[in-house]
Amino acid sequence: LGLTPGNTNTLTANTPLGVLGTSGVDAMTYNGGAMSGLGGDDVITAQVSTVQAQLAAGGSINGGSGVDTLKLQAGTTLDLTAITGNQTVKNIQEVEIFQMQGQSTLTMSANDVLSLGATDLAGYSFSSSNTASAGKVQFVVLGTATDKLKLSHLASDALGSNTGTLPGEWQDKGTVTIGGVAYQVFDHSTTKAQVLVGGNTQTAVSS
């Protein structure tokens, strides 16, 4: 199902062919099934707070090229580690920004950041006394003071890799301001993963 650039595009769970965006900037609504944004800096809004169940049932979201945003409904609980296999988030690809909108919880591992993030993410370049963006695989999380982000270490894969000291830890590198927005920066100690957290989101780091 092809769409017109600039339109608001809605996918319902009974759309067999899924939705294809355009090479431009699209505003798309996800409600199950398969969705691909193709090109442009797309904004994909999950229509319901049960997006985890939709993805677990075989749904997929592919942002395509550009810097794409997935907006989660208020009250969403999304655990990316539950849909990650052999270092890759199978059901979500090429979506570099997640935005929570209240009373939501996002759980992700370093593997998920490396899977979804982009090296030197366009529009998020910075350098501070504690860290910098150069060479990092960056992922952005936006939220409110009632939202929670849970970051975990690098998980082992099905082959038993990532053992010993490789799992690493998340390190709080302080706050940077990019485009007038303040972000708390978390770097992973044994990979290039970097998470920028904005909007007063509560962040918990586990070992």
Short mmCIF file of N, CA and C in Angstrom, two decimals, residues 39-114:
data_model
loop_
_atom_site.label_atom_id
_atom_site.label_comp_id
_atom_site.label_asym_id
_atom_site.label_seq_id
_atom_site.Cartn_x
_atom_site.Cartn_y
_atom_site.Cartn_z
N GLY A 39 12.00 6.33 3.05
CA GLY A 39 12.95 7.43 3.27
C GLY A 39 12.34 8.55 4.08
N GLY A 40 13.16 9.57 4.36
CA GLY A 40 12.68 10.75 5.08
C GLY A 40 12.72 10.58 6.58
N ASP A 41 12.60 11.70 7.27
CA ASP A 41 12.57 11.70 8.74
C ASP A 41 11.12 11.50 9.19
N ASP A 42 10.70 10.26 9.22
CA ASP A 42 9.29 9.94 9.48
C ASP A 42 8.97 9.94 10.97
N VAL A 43 7.71 10.23 11.29
CA VAL A 43 7.18 10.10 12.64
C VAL A 43 6.09 9.05 12.60
N ILE A 44 6.32 7.95 13.33
CA ILE A 44 5.37 6.84 13.38
C ILE A 44 4.75 6.82 14.77
N THR A 45 3.44 6.95 14.84
CA THR A 45 2.73 6.98 16.12
C THR A 45 2.01 5.66 16.35
N ALA A 46 2.35 5.00 17.43
CA ALA A 46 1.63 3.77 17.80
C ALA A 46 0.22 4.16 18.24
N GLN A 47 -0.78 3.53 17.64
CA GLN A 47 -2.16 3.92 17.91
C GLN A 47 -2.65 3.46 19.27
N VAL A 48 -2.07 2.35 19.78
CA VAL A 48 -2.52 1.81 21.06
C VAL A 48 -1.31 1.59 21.96
N SER A 49 -1.58 1.44 23.25
CA SER A 49 -0.50 1.23 24.22
C SER A 49 -0.02 -0.21 24.25
N THR A 50 -0.70 -1.09 23.52
CA THR A 50 -0.35 -2.52 23.49
C THR A 50 0.52 -2.86 22.29
N VAL A 51 1.37 -1.93 21.88
CA VAL A 51 2.23 -2.17 20.72
C VAL A 51 3.15 -3.37 20.94
N GLN A 52 3.52 -3.65 22.19
CA GLN A 52 4.35 -4.82 22.48
C GLN A 52 3.66 -6.10 21.99
N ALA A 53 2.37 -6.24 22.27
CA ALA A 53 1.62 -7.42 21.85
C ALA A 53 1.50 -7.48 20.33
N GLN A 54 1.33 -6.33 19.69
CA GLN A 54 1.24 -6.30 18.24
C GLN A 54 2.54 -6.77 17.59
N LEU A 55 3.65 -6.35 18.13
CA LEU A 55 4.95 -6.76 17.61
C LEU A 55 5.21 -8.24 17.89
N ALA A 56 4.85 -8.69 19.08
CA ALA A 56 5.04 -10.09 19.44
C ALA A 56 4.20 -11.01 18.57
N ALA A 57 3.10 -10.48 18.05
CA ALA A 57 2.21 -11.27 17.19
C ALA A 57 2.67 -11.28 15.73
N GLY A 58 3.83 -10.69 15.47
CA GLY A 58 4.38 -10.71 14.12
C GLY A 58 4.41 -9.36 13.43
N GLY A 59 3.97 -8.31 14.11
CA GLY A 59 4.02 -6.98 13.53
C GLY A 59 5.45 -6.49 13.38
N SER A 60 5.64 -5.50 12.51
CA SER A 60 6.98 -4.96 12.31
C SER A 60 6.91 -3.50 11.91
N ILE A 61 7.94 -2.77 12.33
CA ILE A 61 8.07 -1.35 11.98
C ILE A 61 9.49 -1.14 11.46
N ASN A 62 9.61 -0.66 10.24
CA ASN A 62 10.91 -0.33 9.66
C ASN A 62 10.88 1.12 9.22
N GLY A 63 11.68 1.93 9.89
CA GLY A 63 11.67 3.36 9.59
C GLY A 63 12.31 3.71 8.27
N GLY A 64 13.19 2.84 7.75
CA GLY A 64 13.90 3.15 6.53
C GLY A 64 14.97 4.20 6.76
N SER A 65 15.44 4.82 5.70
CA SER A 65 16.49 5.82 5.81
C SER A 65 15.96 7.09 6.47
N GLY A 66 16.88 7.95 6.89
CA GLY A 66 16.50 9.15 7.61
C GLY A 66 16.54 8.91 9.11
N VAL A 67 16.20 9.93 9.88
CA VAL A 67 16.13 9.83 11.34
C VAL A 67 14.66 9.73 11.71
N ASP A 68 14.25 8.55 12.12
CA ASP A 68 12.83 8.27 12.32
C ASP A 68 12.47 8.19 13.80
N THR A 69 11.23 8.56 14.10
CA THR A 69 10.74 8.61 15.48
C THR A 69 9.54 7.70 15.64
N LEU A 70 9.56 6.91 16.72
CA LEU A 70 8.38 6.12 17.12
C LEU A 70 7.80 6.75 18.37
N LYS A 71 6.57 7.25 18.27
CA LYS A 71 5.88 7.84 19.40
C LYS A 71 4.98 6.79 20.04
N LEU A 72 5.19 6.56 21.32
CA LEU A 72 4.41 5.57 22.05
C LEU A 72 3.24 6.23 22.76
N GLN A 73 2.11 5.56 22.77
CA GLN A 73 0.95 6.07 23.49
C GLN A 73 1.25 6.10 24.99
N ALA A 74 0.61 7.02 25.69
CA ALA A 74 0.73 7.07 27.14
C ALA A 74 0.31 5.73 27.74
N GLY A 75 1.04 5.30 28.76
CA GLY A 75 0.71 4.05 29.42
C GLY A 75 1.29 2.81 28.75
N THR A 76 2.24 3.02 27.83
CA THR A 76 2.85 1.89 27.11
C THR A 76 3.98 1.27 27.94
N THR A 77 4.04 -0.04 27.94
CA THR A 77 5.19 -0.77 28.46
C THR A 77 5.80 -1.53 27.29
N LEU A 78 7.02 -1.17 26.91
CA LEU A 78 7.69 -1.79 25.77
C LEU A 78 9.05 -2.30 26.21
N ASP A 79 9.22 -3.62 26.13
CA ASP A 79 10.47 -4.27 26.51
C ASP A 79 11.15 -4.78 25.24
N LEU A 80 12.13 -4.04 24.75
CA LEU A 80 12.79 -4.43 23.51
C LEU A 80 13.62 -5.69 23.68
N THR A 81 14.06 -5.98 24.90
CA THR A 81 14.86 -7.19 25.11
C THR A 81 14.04 -8.45 24.84
N ALA A 82 12.72 -8.33 24.94
CA ALA A 82 11.84 -9.49 24.72
C ALA A 82 11.67 -9.80 23.23
N ILE A 83 11.99 -8.84 22.36
CA ILE A 83 11.86 -9.07 20.92
C ILE A 83 13.22 -8.94 20.23
N THR A 84 14.28 -9.20 21.00
CA THR A 84 15.63 -9.14 20.46
C THR A 84 16.17 -10.56 20.30
N GLY A 85 16.71 -10.85 19.14
CA GLY A 85 17.31 -12.16 18.90
C GLY A 85 18.66 -12.02 18.24
N ASN A 86 19.69 -12.63 18.82
CA ASN A 86 21.04 -12.57 18.27
C ASN A 86 21.47 -11.15 17.91
N GLN A 87 21.30 -10.27 18.89
CA GLN A 87 21.79 -8.88 18.83
C GLN A 87 20.90 -7.94 18.02
N THR A 88 19.80 -8.40 17.47
CA THR A 88 18.99 -7.56 16.60
C THR A 88 17.55 -7.48 17.09
N VAL A 89 17.00 -6.25 17.10
CA VAL A 89 15.57 -6.08 17.37
C VAL A 89 14.84 -6.44 16.08
N LYS A 90 14.31 -7.66 16.02
CA LYS A 90 13.77 -8.17 14.77
C LYS A 90 12.55 -7.38 14.29
N ASN A 91 11.70 -6.96 15.22
CA ASN A 91 10.42 -6.38 14.84
C ASN A 91 10.45 -4.87 14.63
N ILE A 92 11.53 -4.22 15.06
CA ILE A 92 11.67 -2.78 14.84
C ILE A 92 13.06 -2.55 14.26
N GLN A 93 13.13 -1.85 13.15
CA GLN A 93 14.42 -1.58 12.52
C GLN A 93 14.47 -0.14 12.03
N GLU A 94 15.66 0.43 12.11
CA GLU A 94 15.94 1.77 11.59
C GLU A 94 14.99 2.84 12.16
N VAL A 95 14.73 2.74 13.46
CA VAL A 95 14.00 3.79 14.17
C VAL A 95 14.92 4.28 15.27
N GLU A 96 15.42 5.52 15.15
CA GLU A 96 16.51 5.99 16.00
C GLU A 96 16.04 6.79 17.22
N ILE A 97 14.78 7.20 17.23
CA ILE A 97 14.24 8.00 18.34
C ILE A 97 12.94 7.37 18.83
N PHE A 98 12.86 7.14 20.14
CA PHE A 98 11.60 6.71 20.76
C PHE A 98 11.12 7.83 21.65
N GLN A 99 9.84 8.16 21.54
CA GLN A 99 9.25 9.22 22.36
C GLN A 99 8.11 8.66 23.18
N MET A 100 8.27 8.71 24.51
CA MET A 100 7.20 8.32 25.42
C MET A 100 6.37 9.55 25.76
N GLN A 101 5.08 9.33 26.09
CA GLN A 101 4.18 10.46 26.30
C GLN A 101 3.44 10.38 27.63
N GLY A 102 4.10 9.77 28.62
CA GLY A 102 3.53 9.75 29.96
C GLY A 102 3.18 8.37 30.45
N GLN A 103 3.57 8.08 31.70
CA GLN A 103 3.23 6.84 32.38
C GLN A 103 3.66 5.61 31.58
N SER A 104 4.79 5.70 30.92
CA SER A 104 5.28 4.60 30.08
C SER A 104 6.65 4.12 30.56
N THR A 105 6.98 2.87 30.18
CA THR A 105 8.26 2.29 30.53
C THR A 105 8.87 1.65 29.29
N LEU A 106 10.11 2.01 29.00
CA LEU A 106 10.87 1.44 27.89
C LEU A 106 12.08 0.71 28.45
N THR A 107 12.22 -0.56 28.11
CA THR A 107 13.36 -1.36 28.56
C THR A 107 14.19 -1.75 27.35
N MET A 108 15.50 -1.54 27.43
CA MET A 108 16.37 -1.90 26.32
C MET A 108 17.77 -2.20 26.80
N SER A 109 18.46 -3.07 26.05
CA SER A 109 19.83 -3.44 26.37
C SER A 109 20.79 -2.69 25.45
N ALA A 110 22.07 -2.84 25.72
CA ALA A 110 23.07 -2.27 24.82
C ALA A 110 22.93 -2.86 23.42
N ASN A 111 22.54 -4.13 23.35
CA ASN A 111 22.31 -4.77 22.05
C ASN A 111 21.25 -4.01 21.25
N ASP A 112 20.18 -3.60 21.92
CA ASP A 112 19.09 -2.90 21.25
C ASP A 112 19.54 -1.54 20.73
N VAL A 113 20.36 -0.85 21.52
CA VAL A 113 20.89 0.44 21.09
C VAL A 113 21.74 0.26 19.83
N LEU A 114 22.58 -0.76 19.83
CA LEU A 114 23.44 -1.01 18.68
C LEU A 114 22.62 -1.43 17.46
#
